[in-house]
Amino acid sequence: MLRYCSICWQKTLKFSHCNYCNKWDYGKCYECGEQNIKPEWCPNCKQLEITLKILPLTNGFNKIDQLIHESQLKQNHNCWRWIDHTELDNIQYLSEGGYGIVYKAVWNNMPEEIEKNYLNASNASKIVAMKKLKNSQNITKDFINEIKAYNENNYSYIIPIYCITRDPITNEYAIVMQYCDKGDWKHIIRQNDKSLSWRDRLHMLFNMTNALKEIHENGYVHCDIHPGNILQNEYSSYLSDLGLCNIK
Ligand SMILES: [Zn+2]
Ligand SMILES: [Zn+2]
C-alpha cells in the first residue's frame, strides 16, 4: 500500500517506517499537529495527561517513575503507566512461580493505543495478565531489576508490558502485561498436541532465537530460560520473566 510519509512527504511503501527518509513515521497528533513518537502517542498531549496521573499513585518512588517516563519518551517503545488496582476487574488466578503469582484480569479502561496495537483475534477482549511480585511491599532491587530489564529490552518477542499497579490490601506491586491465551511452553509441551505442526514448532523456535539474539545484542543475558518462561498466543511466542536478566 502506498502512502505519504508525514515527515518528508515522499511516497513510501511501509506502514510505520519511511523507506525514503529512513525515519519511523507514526503520523501527526490529531489534537495539536505534533509528530507522534510512537503509534497514537504525541509527546505534547499524551505525556502530560499521564504524568499528572502518575504522581499521586507512586508515593514518590522515583526510580519507578523514572522508568515509566523513560518508556514514554523512547521511540518504538510501548508506553507504561501507573494504574489504580480498581481498574482491573474479574481477577482470576492462573499460576504461581518462584517470584510471583500470575493472574488474568479485564482492563476495561484499556487505552486506545494498547487496544489498537496489542489486541488481535487471539485476544480481543481486553484481558491482561498481572504478575504480582512476592514480598514487593517495599520496592526491592529485584523488582526494579525486572522492570528495568523490560524497559531496556522492548523487542518484538519480549512480552509487552502495559502498566504497573499496586494491590491496596497486600501492598504488593504488580506488572500488568499482554495476556497469552495458549499459556506457557511447559503447558504446551505437556499437552503433546499432535496438531502442532513442524511448521508451528519451527516458528515458535524462530521467535525465541530472535528474542535471545536481540537481548544478547543489547548486552543482556536472560539467566532463567525454561519453557515456563515462554508464553504463547495464536501468532507468536514471547519471552517473559526477566527478573534475573542482567547486563553481560
Ligand atoms: Zn519520510
Ligand atoms: Zn498532541
PDB file of C-alpha atoms and ligand atoms in Angstrom:
ATOM      1  CA  MET A   1       0.000   0.000   0.000  1.00  0.00           C
ATOM      2  CA  LEU A   2       1.388   3.382  -0.998  1.00  0.00           C
ATOM      3  CA  ARG A   3       1.169   6.272   1.446  1.00  0.00           C
ATOM      4  CA  TYR A   4       2.848   9.595   2.165  1.00  0.00           C
ATOM      5  CA  CYS A   5       5.420   9.890   4.940  1.00  0.00           C
ATOM      6  CA  SER A   6       4.349  12.648   7.350  1.00  0.00           C
ATOM      7  CA  ILE A   7       7.985  13.728   7.893  1.00  0.00           C
ATOM      8  CA  CYS A   8       9.413  14.043   4.370  1.00  0.00           C
ATOM      9  CA  TRP A   9       6.093  13.859   2.449  1.00  0.00           C
ATOM     10  CA  GLN A  10       7.562  11.399  -0.038  1.00  0.00           C
ATOM     11  CA  LYS A  11       5.648   8.352  -1.152  1.00  0.00           C
ATOM     12  CA  THR A  12       6.590   5.319   0.922  1.00  0.00           C
ATOM     13  CA  LEU A  13       5.649   1.646   0.939  1.00  0.00           C
ATOM     14  CA  LYS A  14       5.897   0.629   4.541  1.00  0.00           C
ATOM     15  CA  PHE A  15       3.309   1.390   7.188  1.00  0.00           C
ATOM     16  CA  SER A  16       5.321   2.970  10.005  1.00  0.00           C
ATOM     17  CA  HIS A  17       8.836   3.205   8.631  1.00  0.00           C
ATOM     18  CA  CYS A  18       9.608   5.542   5.740  1.00  0.00           C
ATOM     19  CA  ASN A  19      11.853   3.918   3.149  1.00  0.00           C
ATOM     20  CA  TYR A  20      12.619   7.353   1.717  1.00  0.00           C
ATOM     21  CA  CYS A  21      13.893   9.336   4.741  1.00  0.00           C
ATOM     22  CA  ASN A  22      14.508   6.163   6.769  1.00  0.00           C
ATOM     23  CA  LYS A  23      12.643   7.512   9.843  1.00  0.00           C
ATOM     24  CA  TRP A  24       9.864   5.985  11.899  1.00  0.00           C
ATOM     25  CA  ASP A  25       6.653   7.696  10.944  1.00  0.00           C
ATOM     26  CA  TYR A  26       3.589   7.357  13.186  1.00  0.00           C
ATOM     27  CA  GLY A  27       1.723  10.269  11.677  1.00  0.00           C
ATOM     28  CA  LYS A  28       0.745  13.502  13.377  1.00  0.00           C
ATOM     29  CA  CYS A  29      -1.325  14.124  16.501  1.00  0.00           C
ATOM     30  CA  TYR A  30      -4.978  14.956  15.715  1.00  0.00           C
ATOM     31  CA  GLU A  31      -5.101  17.368  18.665  1.00  0.00           C
ATOM     32  CA  CYS A  32      -2.005  19.545  18.255  1.00  0.00           C
ATOM     33  CA  GLY A  33      -0.326  18.529  14.988  1.00  0.00           C
ATOM     34  CA  GLU A  34       2.934  17.390  16.635  1.00  0.00           C
ATOM     35  CA  GLN A  35       4.708  14.374  15.116  1.00  0.00           C
ATOM     36  CA  ASN A  36       3.770  11.232  17.076  1.00  0.00           C
ATOM     37  CA  ILE A  37       6.755   9.460  18.626  1.00  0.00           C
ATOM     38  CA  LYS A  38       5.008   6.078  18.584  1.00  0.00           C
ATOM     39  CA  PRO A  39       1.608   4.790  17.470  1.00  0.00           C
ATOM     40  CA  GLU A  40      -1.158   7.119  18.749  1.00  0.00           C
ATOM     41  CA  TRP A  41       1.341   8.849  21.029  1.00  0.00           C
ATOM     42  CA  CYS A  42       2.026  12.565  20.921  1.00  0.00           C
ATOM     43  CA  PRO A  43       4.726  13.915  23.235  1.00  0.00           C
ATOM     44  CA  ASN A  44       2.646  17.052  23.955  1.00  0.00           C
ATOM     45  CA  CYS A  45      -0.803  15.733  24.742  1.00  0.00           C
ATOM     46  CA  LYS A  46      -0.358  12.157  25.957  1.00  0.00           C
ATOM     47  CA  GLN A  47       2.711  12.810  28.043  1.00  0.00           C
ATOM     48  CA  LEU A  48       1.026  15.483  30.138  1.00  0.00           C
ATOM     49  CA  GLU A  49      -2.136  13.512  30.757  1.00  0.00           C
ATOM     50  CA  ILE A  50      -0.145  10.540  32.065  1.00  0.00           C
ATOM     51  CA  THR A  51       2.340  12.462  34.177  1.00  0.00           C
ATOM     52  CA  LEU A  52      -0.414  14.132  36.173  1.00  0.00           C
ATOM     53  CA  LYS A  53      -1.979  10.763  36.914  1.00  0.00           C
ATOM     54  CA  ILE A  54       1.265   9.091  37.965  1.00  0.00           C
ATOM     55  CA  LEU A  55       2.474  11.237  40.817  1.00  0.00           C
ATOM     56  CA  PRO A  56      -0.203  10.647  43.480  1.00  0.00           C
ATOM     57  CA  LEU A  57      -0.090   6.881  42.927  1.00  0.00           C
ATOM     58  CA  THR A  58       3.587   6.193  43.242  1.00  0.00           C
ATOM     59  CA  ASN A  59       4.131   7.728  46.674  1.00  0.00           C
ATOM     60  CA  GLY A  60       7.310   9.213  45.379  1.00  0.00           C
ATOM     61  CA  PHE A  61       9.095   6.056  44.321  1.00  0.00           C
ATOM     62  CA  ASN A  62      11.284   7.963  41.967  1.00  0.00           C
ATOM     63  CA  LYS A  63      13.057   5.035  40.362  1.00  0.00           C
ATOM     64  CA  ILE A  64       9.818   3.575  39.025  1.00  0.00           C
ATOM     65  CA  ASP A  65       8.540   6.999  37.959  1.00  0.00           C
ATOM     66  CA  GLN A  66      11.761   7.477  36.102  1.00  0.00           C
ATOM     67  CA  LEU A  67      11.494   4.136  34.291  1.00  0.00           C
ATOM     68  CA  ILE A  68       7.893   4.858  33.340  1.00  0.00           C
ATOM     69  CA  HIS A  69       8.901   8.256  31.992  1.00  0.00           C
ATOM     70  CA  GLU A  70      11.754   6.739  30.025  1.00  0.00           C
ATOM     71  CA  SER A  71       9.379   4.219  28.453  1.00  0.00           C
ATOM     72  CA  GLN A  72       7.055   7.045  27.414  1.00  0.00           C
ATOM     73  CA  LEU A  73       9.767   9.069  25.751  1.00  0.00           C
ATOM     74  CA  LYS A  74      11.517   6.255  23.900  1.00  0.00           C
ATOM     75  CA  GLN A  75      10.614   5.801  20.281  1.00  0.00           C
ATOM     76  CA  ASN A  76       9.214   2.382  19.340  1.00  0.00           C
ATOM     77  CA  HIS A  77       8.699   1.562  22.987  1.00  0.00           C
ATOM     78  CA  ASN A  78       5.265   0.802  24.340  1.00  0.00           C
ATOM     79  CA  CYS A  79       4.276   3.342  26.971  1.00  0.00           C
ATOM     80  CA  TRP A  80       3.878   2.278  30.539  1.00  0.00           C
ATOM     81  CA  ARG A  81       1.660   3.931  33.106  1.00  0.00           C
ATOM     82  CA  TRP A  82       0.593   3.561  36.685  1.00  0.00           C
ATOM     83  CA  ILE A  83      -2.957   2.390  37.096  1.00  0.00           C
ATOM     84  CA  ASP A  84      -5.158   2.117  40.125  1.00  0.00           C
ATOM     85  CA  HIS A  85      -5.732  -1.531  41.083  1.00  0.00           C
ATOM     86  CA  THR A  86      -9.520  -0.961  40.901  1.00  0.00           C
ATOM     87  CA  GLU A  87      -9.235  -0.581  37.117  1.00  0.00           C
ATOM     88  CA  LEU A  88      -8.740  -4.361  36.913  1.00  0.00           C
ATOM     89  CA  ASP A  89     -11.905  -6.455  37.051  1.00  0.00           C
ATOM     90  CA  ASN A  90     -12.642 -10.152  37.212  1.00  0.00           C
ATOM     91  CA  ILE A  91      -9.200 -11.125  38.553  1.00  0.00           C
ATOM     92  CA  GLN A  92      -8.567 -14.888  38.248  1.00  0.00           C
ATOM     93  CA  TYR A  93      -5.618 -16.965  39.454  1.00  0.00           C
ATOM     94  CA  LEU A  94      -3.512 -18.549  36.672  1.00  0.00           C
ATOM     95  CA  SER A  95      -0.257 -19.905  38.084  1.00  0.00           C
ATOM     96  CA  GLU A  96       2.437 -19.482  40.675  1.00  0.00           C
ATOM     97  CA  GLY A  97       6.165 -19.278  40.087  1.00  0.00           C
ATOM     98  CA  GLY A  98       9.217 -18.650  42.192  1.00  0.00           C
ATOM     99  CA  TYR A  99       8.888 -14.881  42.029  1.00  0.00           C
ATOM    100  CA  GLY A 100       5.227 -14.216  41.999  1.00  0.00           C
ATOM    101  CA  ILE A 101       1.676 -15.212  41.253  1.00  0.00           C
ATOM    102  CA  VAL A 102       0.170 -14.650  37.830  1.00  0.00           C
ATOM    103  CA  TYR A 103      -3.485 -13.709  37.366  1.00  0.00           C
ATOM    104  CA  LYS A 104      -5.609 -12.738  34.436  1.00  0.00           C
ATOM    105  CA  ALA A 105      -7.927  -9.762  34.619  1.00  0.00           C
ATOM    106  CA  VAL A 106     -10.035  -7.482  32.471  1.00  0.00           C
ATOM    107  CA  TRP A 107      -8.806  -3.935  31.987  1.00  0.00           C
ATOM    108  CA  ASN A 108     -11.922  -2.098  30.881  1.00  0.00           C
ATOM    109  CA  ASN A 109     -10.213   1.297  30.657  1.00  0.00           C
ATOM    110  CA  MET A 110      -7.507  -0.053  28.388  1.00  0.00           C
ATOM    111  CA  PRO A 111      -6.109   2.915  26.459  1.00  0.00           C
ATOM    112  CA  GLU A 112      -6.817   3.158  22.778  1.00  0.00           C
ATOM    113  CA  GLU A 113      -3.219   2.747  21.636  1.00  0.00           C
ATOM    114  CA  ILE A 114      -2.842  -0.546  23.521  1.00  0.00           C
ATOM    115  CA  GLU A 115      -6.094  -1.833  22.103  1.00  0.00           C
ATOM    116  CA  LYS A 116      -5.012  -0.918  18.590  1.00  0.00           C
ATOM    117  CA  ASN A 117      -1.507  -2.313  18.859  1.00  0.00           C
ATOM    118  CA  TYR A 118      -1.841  -5.399  21.012  1.00  0.00           C
ATOM    119  CA  LEU A 119      -5.340  -6.809  20.846  1.00  0.00           C
ATOM    120  CA  ASN A 120      -5.983  -9.188  17.977  1.00  0.00           C
ATOM    121  CA  ALA A 121      -8.160 -12.134  17.049  1.00  0.00           C
ATOM    122  CA  SER A 122      -6.352 -14.175  19.699  1.00  0.00           C
ATOM    123  CA  ASN A 123      -7.333 -11.748  22.453  1.00  0.00           C
ATOM    124  CA  ALA A 124      -9.903  -9.162  21.523  1.00  0.00           C
ATOM    125  CA  SER A 125     -11.492  -8.818  24.959  1.00  0.00           C
ATOM    126  CA  LYS A 126      -9.204  -6.508  26.962  1.00  0.00           C
ATOM    127  CA  ILE A 127      -7.833  -9.393  29.024  1.00  0.00           C
ATOM    128  CA  VAL A 128      -4.425  -8.768  30.555  1.00  0.00           C
ATOM    129  CA  ALA A 129      -2.039 -10.824  32.663  1.00  0.00           C
ATOM    130  CA  MET A 130      -0.957  -9.485  36.037  1.00  0.00           C
ATOM    131  CA  LYS A 131       2.148 -10.725  37.790  1.00  0.00           C
ATOM    132  CA  LYS A 132       2.153  -9.901  41.480  1.00  0.00           C
ATOM    133  CA  LEU A 133       5.635  -9.907  42.890  1.00  0.00           C
ATOM    134  CA  LYS A 134       6.065 -11.701  46.189  1.00  0.00           C
ATOM    135  CA  ASN A 135       7.178  -9.560  49.116  1.00  0.00           C
ATOM    136  CA  SER A 136       7.266  -6.465  46.961  1.00  0.00           C
ATOM    137  CA  GLN A 137       5.645  -4.271  49.617  1.00  0.00           C
ATOM    138  CA  ASN A 138       8.866  -2.358  49.784  1.00  0.00           C
ATOM    139  CA  ILE A 139      10.261  -1.792  46.375  1.00  0.00           C
ATOM    140  CA  THR A 140      13.072  -4.311  46.159  1.00  0.00           C
ATOM    141  CA  LYS A 141      16.162  -4.404  43.993  1.00  0.00           C
ATOM    142  CA  ASP A 142      14.710  -7.466  42.217  1.00  0.00           C
ATOM    143  CA  PHE A 143      11.554  -5.603  41.296  1.00  0.00           C
ATOM    144  CA  ILE A 144      13.485  -2.625  39.947  1.00  0.00           C
ATOM    145  CA  ASN A 145      15.800  -5.025  38.116  1.00  0.00           C
ATOM    146  CA  GLU A 146      12.880  -6.771  36.426  1.00  0.00           C
ATOM    147  CA  ILE A 147      11.100  -3.653  35.202  1.00  0.00           C
ATOM    148  CA  LYS A 148      14.399  -2.102  34.190  1.00  0.00           C
ATOM    149  CA  ALA A 149      15.210  -5.190  32.100  1.00  0.00           C
ATOM    150  CA  TYR A 150      11.797  -4.916  30.394  1.00  0.00           C
ATOM    151  CA  ASN A 151      12.419  -1.232  29.837  1.00  0.00           C
ATOM    152  CA  GLU A 152      15.794  -1.828  28.209  1.00  0.00           C
ATOM    153  CA  ASN A 153      14.680  -4.842  26.166  1.00  0.00           C
ATOM    154  CA  ASN A 154      11.489  -3.739  24.472  1.00  0.00           C
ATOM    155  CA  TYR A 155      11.583  -6.077  21.478  1.00  0.00           C
ATOM    156  CA  SER A 156       9.020  -7.876  19.356  1.00  0.00           C
ATOM    157  CA  TYR A 157       9.346 -11.247  21.084  1.00  0.00           C
ATOM    158  CA  ILE A 158       9.616  -9.994  24.652  1.00  0.00           C
ATOM    159  CA  ILE A 159       6.252  -9.917  26.429  1.00  0.00           C
ATOM    160  CA  PRO A 160       4.840  -6.352  26.173  1.00  0.00           C
ATOM    161  CA  ILE A 161       4.319  -4.544  29.492  1.00  0.00           C
ATOM    162  CA  TYR A 162       1.287  -2.236  29.767  1.00  0.00           C
ATOM    163  CA  CYS A 163       1.363  -0.809  33.263  1.00  0.00           C
ATOM    164  CA  ILE A 164       2.327  -1.167  36.891  1.00  0.00           C
ATOM    165  CA  THR A 165      -0.070  -1.223  39.790  1.00  0.00           C
ATOM    166  CA  ARG A 166      -0.248  -1.976  43.495  1.00  0.00           C
ATOM    167  CA  ASP A 167      -2.675  -4.155  45.417  1.00  0.00           C
ATOM    168  CA  PRO A 168      -4.191  -1.874  48.089  1.00  0.00           C
ATOM    169  CA  ILE A 169      -4.787  -4.778  50.504  1.00  0.00           C
ATOM    170  CA  THR A 170      -1.471  -6.644  50.419  1.00  0.00           C
ATOM    171  CA  ASN A 171       0.515  -3.609  49.195  1.00  0.00           C
ATOM    172  CA  GLU A 172       2.283  -5.845  46.673  1.00  0.00           C
ATOM    173  CA  TYR A 173       3.335  -4.403  43.351  1.00  0.00           C
ATOM    174  CA  ALA A 174       2.257  -5.969  40.110  1.00  0.00           C
ATOM    175  CA  ILE A 175       3.313  -5.798  36.489  1.00  0.00           C
ATOM    176  CA  VAL A 176       0.430  -5.831  34.023  1.00  0.00           C
ATOM    177  CA  MET A 177       1.288  -7.295  30.641  1.00  0.00           C
ATOM    178  CA  GLN A 178      -0.090  -8.858  27.481  1.00  0.00           C
ATOM    179  CA  TYR A 179      -2.186 -11.958  28.090  1.00  0.00           C
ATOM    180  CA  CYS A 180      -1.245 -15.041  26.051  1.00  0.00           C
ATOM    181  CA  ASP A 181      -4.216 -17.376  25.719  1.00  0.00           C
ATOM    182  CA  LYS A 182      -2.216 -20.543  24.883  1.00  0.00           C
ATOM    183  CA  GLY A 183      -0.276 -20.399  28.137  1.00  0.00           C
ATOM    184  CA  ASP A 184       3.402 -21.183  28.522  1.00  0.00           C
ATOM    185  CA  TRP A 185       5.522 -23.716  26.625  1.00  0.00           C
ATOM    186  CA  LYS A 186       5.646 -26.073  29.626  1.00  0.00           C
ATOM    187  CA  HIS A 187       1.869 -26.397  29.397  1.00  0.00           C
ATOM    188  CA  ILE A 188       2.004 -26.761  25.602  1.00  0.00           C
ATOM    189  CA  ILE A 189       4.731 -29.465  25.722  1.00  0.00           C
ATOM    190  CA  ARG A 190       2.782 -31.435  28.367  1.00  0.00           C
ATOM    191  CA  GLN A 191      -0.357 -31.387  26.239  1.00  0.00           C
ATOM    192  CA  ASN A 192       1.677 -33.073  23.457  1.00  0.00           C
ATOM    193  CA  ASP A 193      -0.755 -31.713  20.913  1.00  0.00           C
ATOM    194  CA  LYS A 194      -0.298 -33.598  17.617  1.00  0.00           C
ATOM    195  CA  SER A 195      -1.996 -30.817  15.696  1.00  0.00           C
ATOM    196  CA  LEU A 196       1.011 -28.602  16.411  1.00  0.00           C
ATOM    197  CA  SER A 197       2.787 -28.921  13.083  1.00  0.00           C
ATOM    198  CA  TRP A 198       6.515 -28.853  12.477  1.00  0.00           C
ATOM    199  CA  ARG A 199       5.987 -25.539  10.790  1.00  0.00           C
ATOM    200  CA  ASP A 200       4.386 -24.146  14.010  1.00  0.00           C
ATOM    201  CA  ARG A 201       7.207 -25.574  16.105  1.00  0.00           C
ATOM    202  CA  LEU A 202       9.861 -24.007  13.905  1.00  0.00           C
ATOM    203  CA  HIS A 203       8.007 -20.704  14.029  1.00  0.00           C
ATOM    204  CA  MET A 204       7.987 -20.851  17.853  1.00  0.00           C
ATOM    205  CA  LEU A 205      11.731 -21.572  17.943  1.00  0.00           C
ATOM    206  CA  PHE A 206      12.372 -18.827  15.410  1.00  0.00           C
ATOM    207  CA  ASN A 207      10.571 -16.323  17.689  1.00  0.00           C
ATOM    208  CA  MET A 208      12.654 -17.363  20.682  1.00  0.00           C
ATOM    209  CA  THR A 209      16.006 -17.329  18.894  1.00  0.00           C
ATOM    210  CA  ASN A 210      15.094 -13.826  17.741  1.00  0.00           C
ATOM    211  CA  ALA A 211      14.215 -12.727  21.275  1.00  0.00           C
ATOM    212  CA  LEU A 212      17.538 -14.064  22.567  1.00  0.00           C
ATOM    213  CA  LYS A 213      19.505 -12.579  19.691  1.00  0.00           C
ATOM    214  CA  GLU A 214      18.025  -9.146  20.445  1.00  0.00           C
ATOM    215  CA  ILE A 215      18.635  -9.133  24.171  1.00  0.00           C
ATOM    216  CA  HIS A 216      22.172 -10.512  23.686  1.00  0.00           C
ATOM    217  CA  GLU A 217      22.981  -7.880  21.076  1.00  0.00           C
ATOM    218  CA  ASN A 218      21.756  -5.341  23.616  1.00  0.00           C
ATOM    219  CA  GLY A 219      24.318  -6.651  26.108  1.00  0.00           C
ATOM    220  CA  TYR A 220      21.870  -8.564  28.364  1.00  0.00           C
ATOM    221  CA  VAL A 221      21.589 -12.234  29.364  1.00  0.00           C
ATOM    222  CA  HIS A 222      18.226 -13.693  30.458  1.00  0.00           C
ATOM    223  CA  CYS A 223      19.758 -16.153  33.013  1.00  0.00           C
ATOM    224  CA  ASP A 224      16.486 -18.057  33.578  1.00  0.00           C
ATOM    225  CA  ILE A 225      15.340 -19.618  30.299  1.00  0.00           C
ATOM    226  CA  HIS A 226      12.923 -22.531  30.658  1.00  0.00           C
ATOM    227  CA  PRO A 227       9.626 -23.488  28.952  1.00  0.00           C
ATOM    228  CA  GLY A 228       7.608 -21.960  31.814  1.00  0.00           C
ATOM    229  CA  ASN A 229       9.010 -18.539  30.961  1.00  0.00           C
ATOM    230  CA  ILE A 230       7.977 -18.569  27.313  1.00  0.00           C
ATOM    231  CA  LEU A 231       4.393 -17.566  26.575  1.00  0.00           C
ATOM    232  CA  GLN A 232       2.347 -18.345  23.515  1.00  0.00           C
ATOM    233  CA  ASN A 233      -0.668 -16.937  21.751  1.00  0.00           C
ATOM    234  CA  GLU A 234      -2.182 -17.734  18.372  1.00  0.00           C
ATOM    235  CA  TYR A 235       0.503 -15.890  16.460  1.00  0.00           C
ATOM    236  CA  SER A 236       3.668 -15.556  18.418  1.00  0.00           C
ATOM    237  CA  SER A 237       5.883 -16.652  21.291  1.00  0.00           C
ATOM    238  CA  TYR A 238       7.127 -14.230  23.917  1.00  0.00           C
ATOM    239  CA  LEU A 239       9.989 -14.420  26.339  1.00  0.00           C
ATOM    240  CA  SER A 240       8.947 -13.314  29.842  1.00  0.00           C
ATOM    241  CA  ASP A 241      10.199 -13.284  33.440  1.00  0.00           C
ATOM    242  CA  LEU A 242      13.160 -11.009  33.061  1.00  0.00           C
ATOM    243  CA  GLY A 243      13.650 -10.991  36.848  1.00  0.00           C
ATOM    244  CA  LEU A 244      17.172 -12.368  36.641  1.00  0.00           C
ATOM    245  CA  CYS A 245      18.035 -10.723  33.345  1.00  0.00           C
ATOM    246  CA  ASN A 246      21.277  -8.868  33.672  1.00  0.00           C
ATOM    247  CA  ILE A 247      23.944  -6.997  31.837  1.00  0.00           C
ATOM    248  CA  LYS A 248      26.672  -9.310  30.472  1.00  0.00           C
TER     249      LYS A 248
HETATM  250 ZN    ZN B   1       9.972  10.049   5.056  1.00  0.00          ZN
HETATM  251 ZN    ZN B   2      -0.662  16.413  20.500  1.00  0.00          ZN
END
